[in-house]
Amino acid sequence: MFEYAPAPESRSVVRLQPAYGLFVGGEFVDPTDGDSFTSINPASEEVLAEVAAGGVGDVDRAVRAARTAYDRVWGPMPGRDRAKYLFRIARLIQERSRELAVLESLDNGKPIKESRDVDLPLVAAHFFYYAGWADKLDHAGFGPNPRPLGVAAQIIPWNFPLLMLAWKIAPALATGNTVVLKPAETTPLTALLFAEICQQADLPAGVVNIVTGAGETGRALVEHHDVDKVAFTGSTEVGRAIARAVAGRDTKLTLELGGKAANIVFDDAPVDQAVEGIVNGIFFNQGHVCCAGSRLLLQESVADQVLASLKRRVAQLRVGDPLDKNSDIGAINSAAQLARISELADAGAAEGAQRWSPPCELPEQGFWFAPTIFTGVTQAHRIAREEIFGPVLSVLTFRTPAEAVEKANNTPYGLSAGVWTEKGSRMLWLAERLRAGVVWANTFNKFDPTSPFGGYQESGYGREGGRHGLEAYLNV
Amino acid sequence: MTATAMSARSDLTELGRSETALRAFLHGLPGVDQVGAQQRAAQLGTRSIKTTAKAWAIDLAIRMVDLTTLEGADTPGRVRALAAKALRPDPADPSCPHVGAVCVYPSMVPYVAEVLRGPASGAGPAGAAAAPAGAGVVHLASVATAFPAGQAPLEIKLADTRAAVAAGADEIDMVINRSAFLTGRYQEVYDEIVAVREACGPAHLKVILETGELSTYDNVRRASWLAMLAGADFIKTSTGKVPAAATPPVTLVMLEAVRDFRAATGRQVGVKPAGGIKTTKDAIKYLVLVNETVGADWLDPDWFRFGASSLLNDLLMQRTKLTTGDYAGPDYFTRD
Amino acid sequence: MSERVAVRKTYKLYIGGKFPRSESGRSYLVQSGENSTANVALASRKDARDAVVAARAAGSGWAGATAYNRGQILYRAAEMLEGRREQFVALGITGDEVDAATDRWVWYAGWSDKLPQVRGGVNPVAGPYLNLSTPEPTGVVAVVAPAAPALLGLVSVIAPAIVSGNTVVVAASPTDPLAAVTLAEVLATADLPAGVVNILTGRLQETVPSLAGHRDVNALDLAGVADAELATGLEVKAAENLKRVLRPVPTNHDWYADPGLARMTALLETKTVWHPKGG
């Protein structure tokens, strides 16, 4: 047996402070009416740092700082100069990428190979891409001289903390807005390190403000009368509440919410690559991915064969220490999320689907969930309808392309879909009919700063990334 | 594997009787998505193999080396030296295992045999019995069948093979007829392998696909199956004589083929990447590829080999580094 | 105490990532700062031919690099240029011009992954087809750099050509070649692959006609050709293999102004792909 020895990435590159304030007006400040909370390492439950919880007054202070920066500095600044600040930030992220990757894995629980090879390169690339737009907005297809909105309130989730920050902040700043960003309660630390990077880049004070906290902090930010734009990534439930909260206000809103993506495998698929795509679709980032391919639709003529290959492959996954360079699957982000995954998986078994997991030893400390596959799932099962946001795959079957489309679209969501076939024309036929914002063909979970991302229906509205991503932050 | 291919083992043995059946089968194999295969191989290349795992992998890799010289300038003296090195790669360290095989041209086989097996009297000091305890013999591989181009009449290829076996080779590395393969004459390729297989007698047959000339992964998969159906004991990537030699994705596709072939027929076939594998880091990447594609059953010199020459010294240097803690230099190992 | 004796620089050509002397062994004298002169390589037709070979060889790798990668390298050129600001100032170029040239690299760096989004797209053809148009580089571009401003003019013709994946052979300003050779040193340290930019110094009459007639050159940018008759003659030569031609830029052109897209789009081909859609 080829036993891989432990290959832990060193933590020493990260120097955490015991406590963090809010980043307002270019400085770290103590909250005035807020509280504090701790952020833990979900792989060990060790406390990483104490973090301020911003109150209503703190949010107001941050919005005012952003407004001032918008009026006096960032709004009037030529795009060429905004670009240079964003290029600087991109370079600083590249230079400090190992530090950021390790901290991301510590705070989030995702394997270091993903934070190192996926998250961080995409974060830097996103800033590079939007830096380039800052002085080219006239050419973006929105007419001459499109204008920024003003102050953007941005709320991001815990699954890709730094990447979601980049998706929010880079286009907002490139177009001339200033921001107040609230990172997720369980993963605030890389956003605070990003605040230090803003300081290092000499970004003018108040252009980026980071207010940590939980739901109440987010609510105060969304409800603040002086924000011109709200951008939210997270659950559909909270997205709905935000849509209600901004109703009737002159506030532009974009939402990137949940999903229940179908990953459709035809009998002429490149099987070995399809199996990789299925695994990547649902087990990447512990399945904490809004666009995860959580519903596998197999054509009946190859269902058994693909499933056998899939199980063999899943048995190879290495679950464990997120900082071990050979871990494929890390820790579940929080106790609450683990409870939700467990509850839905139990419901799947109780409703009659067959549950399978490979033999795998889970650590004693921390929050863990073994990769799980449910077969014999029907459209009626909860695990086929509700977003689990964990490493749980529901397998269904279909007979014809038309049936595949019907089943894939039979959901209130519409974020993404996957199609596996060697036949190009079938792939395009399906892509045309799938009600999803992103369709991956013979690949899955691919992201690029030039490529727009976002959902249909209850997966939200607006697009992030690409030329389309500018629109969310322009007065057009 | 298509469902039809999986269905009945007896069907597979019938395939070689008809060009139409062969073609239908090979073209019915699932396609290989190039981008996906390359990404999978690249991802496995990021595995971090350290300390005890590395030591284990290095010794295994040494045992898997087919120490090769295939030059017009090869002489008895050179191949004898190589054979001696195969038996004792690191004379300073008796715990160092011997390599898997020595691989030479047919005309050089007798000189290698002399060193590996001892003179006919059996009195030689450097016989297989002198190899480190607990290890098998060092095999003697010979390329044959008008290596490397394979552009010769069949009778000559067969004579080439028989001569190598008669001179003492217990493994034959043949080249497939790429010209026939690329023009879709699968029956011809198949029949040739069957004939060489027969000419090998007791010797093991490694079939070189020359993947660099096949150009696509779909072709690599088809050629792998064709060779296995015709009786190959091993499938090998390359001659080392064309610019594109072994690569991790090509080897991945071939490993998937031997895995699926065993599932369909029950027969296990070995894999040998050859050419361009020069460093310990490369070799370990291949072992990871084997481990996570076909598993422990193939992690053995009987089922996986490296066709290489300079690789061995790098493995020895890394091996020494693990024991001493200091980086070794090339001057401390024999050069051939 | 005696004054230190300075080490003077040899100014050579830039071909295929290397800095050779002219194969002809010739050089010519130019002023290099207030009190000194320098011998600059006088390129021959053979040097021009070598440069085209180098540019062609670099083409597939450069065009095949990701747009992101090309953008990173152009931005790196800006970083390197900023770092060598004083070197250009010592050649008599104003600080403002160096700054403008640096900013121009930044401007074009950002275009690498945006140009296809602005210039390409899906065409809604009347039928069950996906129809997609994407811009591609035209290939090897021969460029006559503007005589002045020596640095900004040069950057303003090189960057828009290479950002999309073209490779270039540049005939530098004959009267002011030192900026071009120094820029080559910037590019050589900016991770730009060898052969993407090749720079010839010397007489335009010697190198440019052979570039204009060269059948393995795809486009000809006559920006710096002031002589209208020469320009017409070159355009006639270029017509032989239907090179894309950019006509001379008037000598009173304001190179500091917003460059727009024209210099990039003139050096692109558009490729349209049809693919059926059917279950």
JSON list of C-alpha atoms in Angstrom, two decimals, chain C residues 116-191:
[
{"chain": "C", "resi": 116, "resn": "PRO", "atom": "CA", "xyz": [-12.66, 39.48, -27.29]},
{"chain": "C", "resi": 117, "resn": "GLN", "atom": "CA", "xyz": [-15.63, 40.43, -25.11]},
{"chain": "C", "resi": 118, "resn": "VAL", "atom": "CA", "xyz": [-16.03, 43.79, -26.83]},
{"chain": "C", "resi": 119, "resn": "ARG", "atom": "CA", "xyz": [-15.25, 42.61, -30.37]},
{"chain": "C", "resi": 120, "resn": "GLY", "atom": "CA", "xyz": [-16.72, 39.11, -30.33]},
{"chain": "C", "resi": 121, "resn": "GLY", "atom": "CA", "xyz": [-20.08, 37.57, -29.56]},
{"chain": "C", "resi": 122, "resn": "VAL", "atom": "CA", "xyz": [-22.93, 35.33, -30.52]},
{"chain": "C", "resi": 123, "resn": "ASN", "atom": "CA", "xyz": [-24.75, 36.02, -33.77]},
{"chain": "C", "resi": 124, "resn": "PRO", "atom": "CA", "xyz": [-28.46, 35.12, -33.71]},
{"chain": "C", "resi": 125, "resn": "VAL", "atom": "CA", "xyz": [-28.61, 33.32, -37.05]},
{"chain": "C", "resi": 126, "resn": "ALA", "atom": "CA", "xyz": [-32.02, 32.17, -38.30]},
{"chain": "C", "resi": 127, "resn": "GLY", "atom": "CA", "xyz": [-31.65, 28.46, -37.66]},
{"chain": "C", "resi": 128, "resn": "PRO", "atom": "CA", "xyz": [-30.74, 25.84, -35.08]},
{"chain": "C", "resi": 129, "resn": "TYR", "atom": "CA", "xyz": [-27.09, 26.83, -34.88]},
{"chain": "C", "resi": 130, "resn": "LEU", "atom": "CA", "xyz": [-24.76, 28.34, -32.39]},
{"chain": "C", "resi": 131, "resn": "ASN", "atom": "CA", "xyz": [-22.89, 31.03, -34.31]},
{"chain": "C", "resi": 132, "resn": "LEU", "atom": "CA", "xyz": [-20.00, 32.59, -32.49]},
{"chain": "C", "resi": 133, "resn": "SER", "atom": "CA", "xyz": [-17.51, 35.21, -33.65]},
{"chain": "C", "resi": 134, "resn": "THR", "atom": "CA", "xyz": [-14.18, 35.67, -31.94]},
{"chain": "C", "resi": 135, "resn": "PRO", "atom": "CA", "xyz": [-11.26, 37.94, -32.77]},
{"chain": "C", "resi": 136, "resn": "GLU", "atom": "CA", "xyz": [-7.88, 36.39, -33.43]},
{"chain": "C", "resi": 137, "resn": "PRO", "atom": "CA", "xyz": [-4.47, 37.94, -34.01]},
{"chain": "C", "resi": 138, "resn": "THR", "atom": "CA", "xyz": [-3.48, 38.44, -37.61]},
{"chain": "C", "resi": 139, "resn": "GLY", "atom": "CA", "xyz": [0.08, 37.12, -37.15]},
{"chain": "C", "resi": 140, "resn": "VAL", "atom": "CA", "xyz": [3.43, 38.82, -37.71]},
{"chain": "C", "resi": 141, "resn": "VAL", "atom": "CA", "xyz": [3.24, 42.59, -37.86]},
{"chain": "C", "resi": 142, "resn": "ALA", "atom": "CA", "xyz": [6.02, 44.79, -39.21]},
{"chain": "C", "resi": 143, "resn": "VAL", "atom": "CA", "xyz": [5.93, 48.19, -37.56]},
{"chain": "C", "resi": 144, "resn": "VAL", "atom": "CA", "xyz": [7.66, 51.44, -38.40]},
{"chain": "C", "resi": 145, "resn": "ALA", "atom": "CA", "xyz": [7.85, 53.30, -35.10]},
{"chain": "C", "resi": 146, "resn": "PRO", "atom": "CA", "xyz": [7.03, 57.02, -35.02]},
{"chain": "C", "resi": 147, "resn": "ALA", "atom": "CA", "xyz": [10.13, 59.21, -35.06]},
{"chain": "C", "resi": 148, "resn": "ALA", "atom": "CA", "xyz": [8.82, 61.08, -32.05]},
{"chain": "C", "resi": 149, "resn": "PRO", "atom": "CA", "xyz": [7.97, 60.88, -29.23]},
{"chain": "C", "resi": 150, "resn": "ALA", "atom": "CA", "xyz": [10.57, 58.16, -29.22]},
{"chain": "C", "resi": 151, "resn": "LEU", "atom": "CA", "xyz": [9.37, 56.15, -26.24]},
{"chain": "C", "resi": 152, "resn": "LEU", "atom": "CA", "xyz": [5.64, 56.89, -26.05]},
{"chain": "C", "resi": 153, "resn": "GLY", "atom": "CA", "xyz": [5.27, 56.52, -29.81]},
{"chain": "C", "resi": 154, "resn": "LEU", "atom": "CA", "xyz": [7.06, 53.20, -29.75]},
{"chain": "C", "resi": 155, "resn": "VAL", "atom": "CA", "xyz": [5.01, 51.77, -26.89]},
{"chain": "C", "resi": 156, "resn": "SER", "atom": "CA", "xyz": [1.84, 53.07, -28.53]},
{"chain": "C", "resi": 157, "resn": "VAL", "atom": "CA", "xyz": [2.47, 50.98, -31.64]},
{"chain": "C", "resi": 158, "resn": "ILE", "atom": "CA", "xyz": [3.93, 47.84, -30.03]},
{"chain": "C", "resi": 159, "resn": "ALA", "atom": "CA", "xyz": [1.44, 47.29, -27.20]},
{"chain": "C", "resi": 160, "resn": "PRO", "atom": "CA", "xyz": [-1.78, 47.30, -29.28]},
{"chain": "C", "resi": 161, "resn": "ALA", "atom": "CA", "xyz": [-0.23, 44.85, -31.73]},
{"chain": "C", "resi": 162, "resn": "ILE", "atom": "CA", "xyz": [0.98, 42.29, -29.22]},
{"chain": "C", "resi": 163, "resn": "VAL", "atom": "CA", "xyz": [-1.86, 42.46, -26.69]},
{"chain": "C", "resi": 164, "resn": "SER", "atom": "CA", "xyz": [-4.09, 40.30, -28.88]},
{"chain": "C", "resi": 165, "resn": "GLY", "atom": "CA", "xyz": [-1.38, 37.76, -29.68]},
{"chain": "C", "resi": 166, "resn": "ASN", "atom": "CA", "xyz": [0.40, 39.24, -32.69]},
{"chain": "C", "resi": 167, "resn": "THR", "atom": "CA", "xyz": [4.19, 39.31, -32.76]},
{"chain": "C", "resi": 168, "resn": "VAL", "atom": "CA", "xyz": [6.09, 42.29, -34.13]},
{"chain": "C", "resi": 169, "resn": "VAL", "atom": "CA", "xyz": [9.19, 43.38, -35.92]},
{"chain": "C", "resi": 170, "resn": "VAL", "atom": "CA", "xyz": [9.75, 47.05, -35.20]},
{"chain": "C", "resi": 171, "resn": "ALA", "atom": "CA", "xyz": [11.91, 49.42, -37.16]},
{"chain": "C", "resi": 172, "resn": "ALA", "atom": "CA", "xyz": [12.90, 51.94, -34.50]},
{"chain": "C", "resi": 173, "resn": "SER", "atom": "CA", "xyz": [13.14, 55.67, -35.03]},
{"chain": "C", "resi": 174, "resn": "PRO", "atom": "CA", "xyz": [16.46, 56.09, -36.92]},
{"chain": "C", "resi": 175, "resn": "THR", "atom": "CA", "xyz": [17.24, 59.41, -35.28]},
{"chain": "C", "resi": 176, "resn": "ASP", "atom": "CA", "xyz": [16.29, 58.38, -31.77]},
{"chain": "C", "resi": 177, "resn": "PRO", "atom": "CA", "xyz": [16.99, 54.62, -31.47]},
{"chain": "C", "resi": 178, "resn": "LEU", "atom": "CA", "xyz": [18.31, 54.51, -27.90]},
{"chain": "C", "resi": 179, "resn": "ALA", "atom": "CA", "xyz": [14.86, 54.58, -26.34]},
{"chain": "C", "resi": 180, "resn": "ALA", "atom": "CA", "xyz": [13.94, 51.57, -28.46]},
{"chain": "C", "resi": 181, "resn": "VAL", "atom": "CA", "xyz": [16.97, 49.56, -27.43]},
{"chain": "C", "resi": 182, "resn": "THR", "atom": "CA", "xyz": [16.41, 50.49, -23.80]},
{"chain": "C", "resi": 183, "resn": "LEU", "atom": "CA", "xyz": [12.77, 49.50, -24.10]},
{"chain": "C", "resi": 184, "resn": "ALA", "atom": "CA", "xyz": [13.97, 46.13, -25.40]},
{"chain": "C", "resi": 185, "resn": "GLU", "atom": "CA", "xyz": [15.83, 45.73, -22.12]},
{"chain": "C", "resi": 186, "resn": "VAL", "atom": "CA", "xyz": [12.57, 46.45, -20.29]},
{"chain": "C", "resi": 187, "resn": "LEU", "atom": "CA", "xyz": [10.74, 43.83, -22.33]},
{"chain": "C", "resi": 188, "resn": "ALA", "atom": "CA", "xyz": [13.50, 41.26, -21.92]},
{"chain": "C", "resi": 189, "resn": "THR", "atom": "CA", "xyz": [12.97, 41.42, -18.15]},
{"chain": "C", "resi": 190, "resn": "ALA", "atom": "CA", "xyz": [9.16, 41.47, -18.25]},
{"chain": "C", "resi": 191, "resn": "ASP", "atom": "CA", "xyz": [8.69, 37.71, -18.88]}
]
